[in-house]
Amino acid sequence: MNVRRLIPTAAVAGAVALGLTTLSACSSSDAAEGGSDGKLNVVASFYPMQFLAEEIGGSHVSVTTLTKPGTEPHDLELSPRQTGGLSDADYILFLKGVQPAVDDAVEQAGVKNTVDAAKLTTLENHGSEVGHDHGHEEEGEEHGHEGEHGHEGEEEAGLDPHIWLDPVKYAEVAEGVGKSLEKADPDHAADYRKNTDALVTELNALDTAYETGLKNTSTKTFITTHSAFGYLAERYGLTQEGIAGIDPEAEPSPARIDEIHSVAEESKATTVFFETLASDKTAKTLAKDLGLKTGVLDPLEGITDKSAGADYIEVMKSNLTALQKALGAK
Ligand SMILES: [Zn+2]
């Protein structure tokens, strides 16, 4: 179909006069959609969402990310321009529970094609060390009855959002993102389907590499500053001991430090992991006190020049290597 045939001659002449020559550069019916380049204007909240949008959207999408590379995403604040620009998006991909500021702004933007990745898989509660209430372990139980009646906000507060670090859950999210893009932009459904399949195949291969790579190890316990690896640990039979909590900048309590000391001794853990986007002071002090090594385990909340790989798949592979080394893989 030639889209120009549907446009009155006067309008075409006007568009050309205004320099909107992209109309003629577009090959098919997609000229009517999205921005002036005919691409679907996608806004992603932070790197793991960006990667999905780019891989699955391919050449049919133009992706903007709210979290700049190198910024710690959890306490991101949006500029008025970012908040205002959200309502111009054709499609928003975010993960509720990671960035409160984004959750609010997305809700207010009211964009029809808004996809919450948390709804495309199942979230779990990984205990008090991933919650916001360190040292208040009883709190959740006391208020448990409220959750039963569907006070969604309170229930979600205890749920761990770091699903992208489990290749299996991430693949589930990828499937859902693919379907939602097919719906948002049906003209390119076949390509979205194809790209989704290719990505899921890669994620399955990554899952197999983790499964076999972590099968036989001297210890199953790893210590990390940022408790981002709960789903990964569960998937591959490991135990994550988080020094602080979900907020990588939080200072651990002296009691938690004591606990980590005994855990490290009992589990024969060798390494204290820290991440690239947050301070490594706590990890280094603790490792020194315990006579352990330090290493980098990247929660993939952003990609920078310092990341141990150019994209999600590469960094996940280097995380696997780091885990194998720390756990004594045979
Ligand atoms: Zn995190």
Short mmCIF file of C-alpha atoms and ligand atoms in Angstrom, two decimals:
data_model
loop_
_atom_site.label_atom_id
_atom_site.label_comp_id
_atom_site.label_asym_id
_atom_site.label_seq_id
_atom_site.Cartn_x
_atom_site.Cartn_y
_atom_site.Cartn_z
CA MET A 1 0.00 0.00 0.00
CA ASN A 2 1.25 3.44 -0.88
CA VAL A 3 0.35 5.76 1.97
CA ARG A 4 0.72 8.85 -0.18
CA ARG A 5 -2.26 7.85 -2.22
CA LEU A 6 -4.44 8.35 0.88
CA ILE A 7 -3.22 11.87 1.52
CA PRO A 8 -4.70 14.77 -0.47
CA THR A 9 -2.18 16.37 -2.81
CA ALA A 10 -2.34 19.66 -0.95
CA ALA A 11 -1.30 18.00 2.32
CA VAL A 12 1.67 16.34 0.66
CA ALA A 13 2.74 19.64 -0.86
CA GLY A 14 2.41 21.25 2.57
CA ALA A 15 4.46 18.54 4.24
CA VAL A 16 7.20 18.86 1.68
CA ALA A 17 7.21 22.62 2.11
CA LEU A 18 7.65 22.15 5.86
CA GLY A 19 10.56 19.85 5.28
CA LEU A 20 8.67 16.76 6.45
CA THR A 21 10.25 14.70 3.73
CA THR A 22 10.39 11.63 5.95
CA LEU A 23 6.93 10.78 4.62
CA SER A 24 8.37 9.79 1.27
CA ALA A 25 11.31 8.02 2.91
CA CYS A 26 8.95 5.70 4.73
CA SER A 27 8.31 2.57 2.81
CA SER A 28 4.84 1.64 3.93
CA SER A 29 1.86 2.38 6.12
CA ASP A 30 3.96 3.08 9.20
CA ALA A 31 4.30 6.72 8.27
CA ALA A 32 1.04 7.48 10.02
CA GLU A 33 2.28 6.13 13.34
CA GLY A 34 4.53 7.35 16.10
CA GLY A 35 6.97 10.18 15.65
CA SER A 36 7.94 11.91 12.43
CA ASP A 37 10.32 9.07 11.59
CA GLY A 38 7.45 6.61 11.71
CA LYS A 39 8.92 4.74 14.67
CA LEU A 40 7.04 3.87 17.81
CA ASN A 41 8.13 6.32 20.49
CA VAL A 42 9.01 4.08 23.45
CA VAL A 43 9.96 5.26 26.93
CA ALA A 44 11.76 2.73 29.16
CA SER A 45 12.22 3.36 32.88
CA PHE A 46 15.73 1.94 33.32
CA TYR A 47 18.27 -0.32 31.61
CA PRO A 48 16.63 -3.77 31.90
CA MET A 49 13.46 -2.32 30.36
CA GLN A 50 15.45 -0.44 27.71
CA PHE A 51 17.22 -3.63 26.66
CA LEU A 52 13.91 -5.47 26.17
CA ALA A 53 12.39 -2.58 24.21
CA GLU A 54 15.43 -2.26 21.94
CA GLU A 55 15.90 -5.98 21.35
CA ILE A 56 12.24 -6.69 20.67
CA GLY A 57 11.34 -3.37 19.06
CA GLY A 58 14.36 -3.44 16.78
CA SER A 59 14.20 -0.92 13.95
CA HIS A 60 10.53 -0.12 14.53
CA VAL A 61 11.00 1.69 17.83
CA SER A 62 12.87 4.69 19.10
CA VAL A 63 13.71 4.12 22.77
CA THR A 64 14.35 6.80 25.38
CA THR A 65 15.41 5.78 28.89
CA LEU A 66 14.44 7.78 31.98
CA THR A 67 17.50 6.66 33.96
CA LYS A 68 20.76 8.01 32.56
CA PRO A 69 23.60 5.49 32.26
CA GLY A 70 25.61 5.43 35.48
CA THR A 71 22.80 6.70 37.67
CA GLU A 72 21.68 4.53 40.55
CA PRO A 73 18.05 3.95 39.55
CA HIS A 74 16.22 3.24 42.83
CA ASP A 75 16.06 6.81 44.06
CA LEU A 76 15.81 8.47 40.66
CA GLU A 77 14.07 11.80 40.53
CA LEU A 78 12.54 12.89 37.25
CA SER A 79 12.98 16.34 35.75
CA PRO A 80 9.79 18.26 34.91
CA ARG A 81 10.70 17.79 31.25
CA GLN A 82 10.92 14.02 31.63
CA THR A 83 7.60 13.91 33.47
CA GLY A 84 5.93 16.12 30.87
CA GLY A 85 7.43 14.17 27.99
CA LEU A 86 6.00 10.90 29.26
CA SER A 87 2.51 11.68 28.00
CA ASP A 88 3.89 12.00 24.43
CA ALA A 89 5.11 8.40 24.48
CA ASP A 90 3.41 5.81 22.27
CA TYR A 91 4.43 3.04 24.64
CA ILE A 92 5.87 3.03 28.17
CA LEU A 93 7.72 0.08 29.66
CA PHE A 94 8.48 0.22 33.38
CA LEU A 95 8.82 -2.10 36.37
CA LYS A 96 6.69 -1.08 39.29
CA GLY A 97 8.45 -1.15 42.65
CA VAL A 98 11.95 -0.21 41.49
CA GLN A 99 11.58 3.56 41.18
CA PRO A 100 8.79 5.25 43.13
CA ALA A 101 9.16 8.53 41.19
CA VAL A 102 8.68 6.71 37.89
CA ASP A 103 5.68 4.77 39.21
CA ASP A 104 3.92 8.03 40.08
CA ALA A 105 4.79 9.82 36.84
CA VAL A 106 3.74 6.88 34.67
CA GLU A 107 0.39 6.72 36.40
CA GLN A 108 -0.19 10.42 35.81
CA ALA A 109 0.90 10.28 32.16
CA GLY A 110 -2.08 8.06 31.31
CA VAL A 111 -0.54 6.62 28.14
CA LYS A 112 -2.71 3.87 26.65
CA ASN A 113 0.13 1.46 25.92
CA THR A 114 1.69 1.38 29.37
CA VAL A 115 3.25 -1.91 30.36
CA ASP A 116 4.29 -2.83 33.90
CA ALA A 117 6.87 -5.61 33.61
CA ALA A 118 6.03 -6.74 37.16
CA LYS A 119 2.66 -7.90 35.83
CA LEU A 120 4.28 -10.08 33.15
CA THR A 121 5.82 -12.51 35.64
CA THR A 122 5.32 -13.33 39.32
CA LEU A 123 7.04 -11.37 42.05
CA GLU A 124 8.12 -12.87 45.34
CA ASN A 125 9.01 -11.64 48.78
CA HIS A 126 12.62 -12.48 49.56
CA GLY A 127 12.49 -11.75 53.27
CA SER A 128 13.33 -8.77 55.39
CA GLU A 129 16.74 -8.13 53.88
CA VAL A 130 15.21 -7.05 50.62
CA GLY A 131 12.50 -4.92 52.19
CA HIS A 132 12.72 -1.31 53.20
CA ASP A 133 12.22 -2.03 56.91
CA HIS A 134 15.55 -3.39 58.07
CA GLY A 135 15.35 -4.44 61.69
CA HIS A 136 11.57 -4.45 61.68
CA GLU A 137 11.08 -8.03 60.66
CA GLU A 138 7.86 -8.44 62.63
CA GLU A 139 6.16 -5.53 60.97
CA GLY A 140 5.00 -7.44 57.92
CA GLU A 141 3.35 -10.10 60.04
CA GLU A 142 1.55 -7.65 62.27
CA HIS A 143 -0.03 -6.00 59.28
CA GLY A 144 -0.53 -9.22 57.36
CA HIS A 145 -4.32 -9.07 57.62
CA GLU A 146 -4.41 -5.85 55.64
CA GLY A 147 -2.70 -7.48 52.70
CA GLU A 148 -5.35 -10.18 52.51
CA HIS A 149 -7.95 -7.61 51.65
CA GLY A 150 -6.10 -6.43 48.62
CA HIS A 151 -4.28 -3.35 49.86
CA GLU A 152 -2.06 -3.67 46.87
CA GLY A 153 0.41 -0.96 47.79
CA GLU A 154 1.27 -2.56 51.09
CA GLU A 155 1.62 -6.00 49.62
CA GLU A 156 3.86 -4.75 46.87
CA ALA A 157 6.09 -2.98 49.37
CA GLY A 158 7.47 -6.37 50.47
CA LEU A 159 7.97 -7.76 46.99
CA ASP A 160 11.40 -7.97 45.41
CA PRO A 161 11.39 -6.23 42.00
CA HIS A 162 14.79 -7.57 40.75
CA ILE A 163 13.24 -10.09 38.36
CA TRP A 164 15.57 -9.28 35.45
CA LEU A 165 18.47 -11.02 37.18
CA ASP A 166 16.71 -14.36 36.70
CA PRO A 167 16.96 -15.23 32.98
CA VAL A 168 13.82 -17.36 33.23
CA LYS A 169 11.68 -14.59 34.68
CA TYR A 170 13.24 -12.07 32.32
CA ALA A 171 12.27 -14.31 29.40
CA GLU A 172 8.68 -14.35 30.68
CA VAL A 173 8.73 -10.57 30.74
CA ALA A 174 10.22 -10.54 27.21
CA GLU A 175 7.30 -12.66 25.95
CA GLY A 176 4.83 -10.26 27.50
CA VAL A 177 6.61 -7.21 26.10
CA GLY A 178 6.61 -8.82 22.64
CA LYS A 179 2.85 -9.44 22.78
CA SER A 180 2.15 -5.90 23.98
CA LEU A 181 4.25 -4.41 21.16
CA GLU A 182 2.39 -6.55 18.63
CA LYS A 183 -0.82 -5.07 19.97
CA ALA A 184 0.46 -1.49 20.11
CA ASP A 185 1.89 -1.63 16.58
CA PRO A 186 0.15 -4.46 14.66
CA ASP A 187 1.79 -3.52 11.34
CA HIS A 188 5.09 -4.90 12.64
CA ALA A 189 3.73 -7.79 14.68
CA ALA A 190 5.69 -10.39 12.71
CA ASP A 191 9.01 -8.64 13.41
CA TYR A 192 8.24 -8.23 17.11
CA ARG A 193 7.39 -11.93 17.27
CA LYS A 194 10.63 -12.86 15.51
CA ASN A 195 12.74 -10.59 17.73
CA THR A 196 11.06 -11.92 20.88
CA ASP A 197 11.80 -15.49 19.86
CA ALA A 198 15.45 -14.66 19.21
CA LEU A 199 15.83 -12.95 22.59
CA VAL A 200 14.07 -15.75 24.47
CA THR A 201 16.41 -18.26 22.79
CA GLU A 202 19.40 -16.25 24.05
CA LEU A 203 17.93 -16.06 27.55
CA ASN A 204 17.30 -19.80 27.56
CA ALA A 205 20.94 -20.38 26.63
CA LEU A 206 21.98 -18.08 29.46
CA ASP A 207 19.78 -20.04 31.86
CA THR A 208 21.43 -23.29 30.77
CA ALA A 209 24.90 -21.76 31.24
CA TYR A 210 23.99 -20.73 34.81
CA GLU A 211 22.36 -24.07 35.56
CA THR A 212 25.38 -26.13 34.49
CA GLY A 213 27.97 -23.58 35.60
CA LEU A 214 26.72 -23.43 39.18
CA LYS A 215 25.79 -27.06 39.69
CA ASN A 216 28.90 -28.21 41.54
CA THR A 217 30.42 -25.60 43.82
CA SER A 218 32.27 -25.70 47.17
CA THR A 219 29.77 -23.33 48.74
CA LYS A 220 26.31 -22.09 47.78
CA THR A 221 26.49 -18.83 49.70
CA PHE A 222 27.52 -15.46 48.37
CA ILE A 223 27.66 -12.14 50.18
CA THR A 224 26.58 -9.00 48.41
CA THR A 225 26.06 -5.35 49.34
CA HIS A 226 22.90 -4.86 47.31
CA SER A 227 20.27 -7.60 47.76
CA ALA A 228 19.42 -7.68 44.09
CA PHE A 229 20.10 -11.36 43.44
CA GLY A 230 17.25 -13.07 45.29
CA TYR A 231 15.58 -14.48 42.19
CA LEU A 232 18.90 -15.55 40.69
CA ALA A 233 19.85 -17.29 43.95
CA GLU A 234 16.55 -19.09 44.12
CA ARG A 235 16.69 -20.20 40.49
CA TYR A 236 20.13 -21.80 40.86
CA GLY A 237 19.96 -23.10 44.43
CA LEU A 238 22.19 -20.43 45.95
CA THR A 239 21.91 -18.36 49.12
CA GLN A 240 22.26 -14.61 48.90
CA GLU A 241 23.43 -12.86 52.05
CA GLY A 242 22.72 -9.20 51.55
CA ILE A 243 24.71 -6.82 53.73
CA ALA A 244 22.31 -3.92 53.32
CA GLY A 245 19.00 -4.12 51.57
CA ILE A 246 17.30 -3.22 48.37
CA ASP A 247 18.85 0.25 48.56
CA PRO A 248 22.52 -0.19 47.71
CA GLU A 249 23.47 3.02 49.54
CA ALA A 250 21.91 2.00 52.86
CA GLU A 251 24.27 1.47 55.78
CA PRO A 252 23.95 -1.97 57.39
CA SER A 253 23.23 -2.17 61.11
CA PRO A 254 26.01 -3.42 63.44
CA ALA A 255 23.79 -6.42 64.20
CA ARG A 256 23.60 -7.30 60.51
CA ILE A 257 27.38 -6.98 60.20
CA ASP A 258 27.77 -9.45 63.10
CA GLU A 259 25.39 -11.86 61.39
CA ILE A 260 27.35 -11.62 58.15
CA HIS A 261 30.53 -12.43 60.08
CA SER A 262 29.10 -15.74 61.33
CA VAL A 263 27.44 -16.54 58.00
CA ALA A 264 30.75 -16.05 56.21
CA GLU A 265 32.53 -18.41 58.59
CA GLU A 266 29.88 -21.13 58.50
CA SER A 267 29.25 -21.04 54.76
CA LYS A 268 32.93 -20.78 53.76
CA ALA A 269 32.06 -17.84 51.54
CA THR A 270 35.16 -16.45 49.88
CA THR A 271 34.06 -13.15 48.42
CA VAL A 272 32.12 -10.02 49.29
CA PHE A 273 30.48 -8.68 46.15
CA PHE A 274 29.80 -5.07 45.47
CA GLU A 275 28.28 -3.40 42.46
CA THR A 276 29.47 -0.84 39.99
CA LEU A 277 26.94 1.95 40.57
CA ALA A 278 27.17 2.26 44.37
CA SER A 279 29.86 2.85 46.96
CA ASP A 280 32.06 -0.16 47.67
CA LYS A 281 33.19 1.09 51.09
CA THR A 282 31.05 -1.29 53.15
CA ALA A 283 32.05 -4.29 51.05
CA LYS A 284 35.74 -3.48 51.27
CA THR A 285 35.69 -2.90 55.04
CA LEU A 286 33.77 -6.09 55.65
CA ALA A 287 35.96 -8.15 53.34
CA LYS A 288 39.06 -6.84 55.08
CA ASP A 289 37.68 -7.67 58.54
CA LEU A 290 36.77 -11.18 57.43
CA GLY A 291 39.87 -11.81 55.37
CA LEU A 292 37.76 -12.30 52.23
CA LYS A 293 38.17 -11.15 48.67
CA THR A 294 35.98 -8.58 46.97
CA GLY A 295 34.41 -8.97 43.57
CA VAL A 296 31.90 -7.29 41.31
CA LEU A 297 28.44 -8.70 40.82
CA ASP A 298 26.54 -6.33 38.58
CA PRO A 299 22.81 -5.91 39.29
CA LEU A 300 22.46 -4.54 35.74
CA GLU A 301 20.49 -1.53 36.80
CA GLY A 302 22.51 0.53 34.35
CA ILE A 303 25.22 0.00 31.75
CA THR A 304 28.28 2.22 31.64
CA ASP A 305 31.81 2.09 30.28
CA LYS A 306 32.75 0.43 33.57
CA SER A 307 30.28 -2.43 33.11
CA ALA A 308 31.81 -5.83 32.48
CA GLY A 309 30.09 -6.11 29.13
CA ALA A 310 28.22 -4.11 26.52
CA ASP A 311 24.73 -5.41 27.18
CA TYR A 312 22.54 -7.52 29.44
CA ILE A 313 23.70 -10.86 28.04
CA GLU A 314 27.41 -10.02 28.28
CA VAL A 315 27.18 -8.66 31.84
CA MET A 316 25.16 -11.69 32.93
CA LYS A 317 27.90 -13.91 31.53
CA SER A 318 30.56 -12.04 33.49
CA ASN A 319 28.38 -12.28 36.61
CA LEU A 320 28.31 -16.04 36.10
CA THR A 321 32.10 -16.15 35.85
CA ALA A 322 32.38 -14.07 39.05
CA LEU A 323 29.95 -16.36 40.89
CA GLN A 324 31.72 -19.51 39.70
CA LYS A 325 35.02 -18.14 40.98
CA ALA A 326 33.61 -17.03 44.35
CA LEU A 327 31.64 -20.23 44.95
CA GLY A 328 34.45 -22.53 43.87
CA ALA A 329 32.82 -24.12 40.83
CA LYS A 330 34.22 -27.50 39.88
ZN ZN B 1 18.23 -2.83 42.98
#
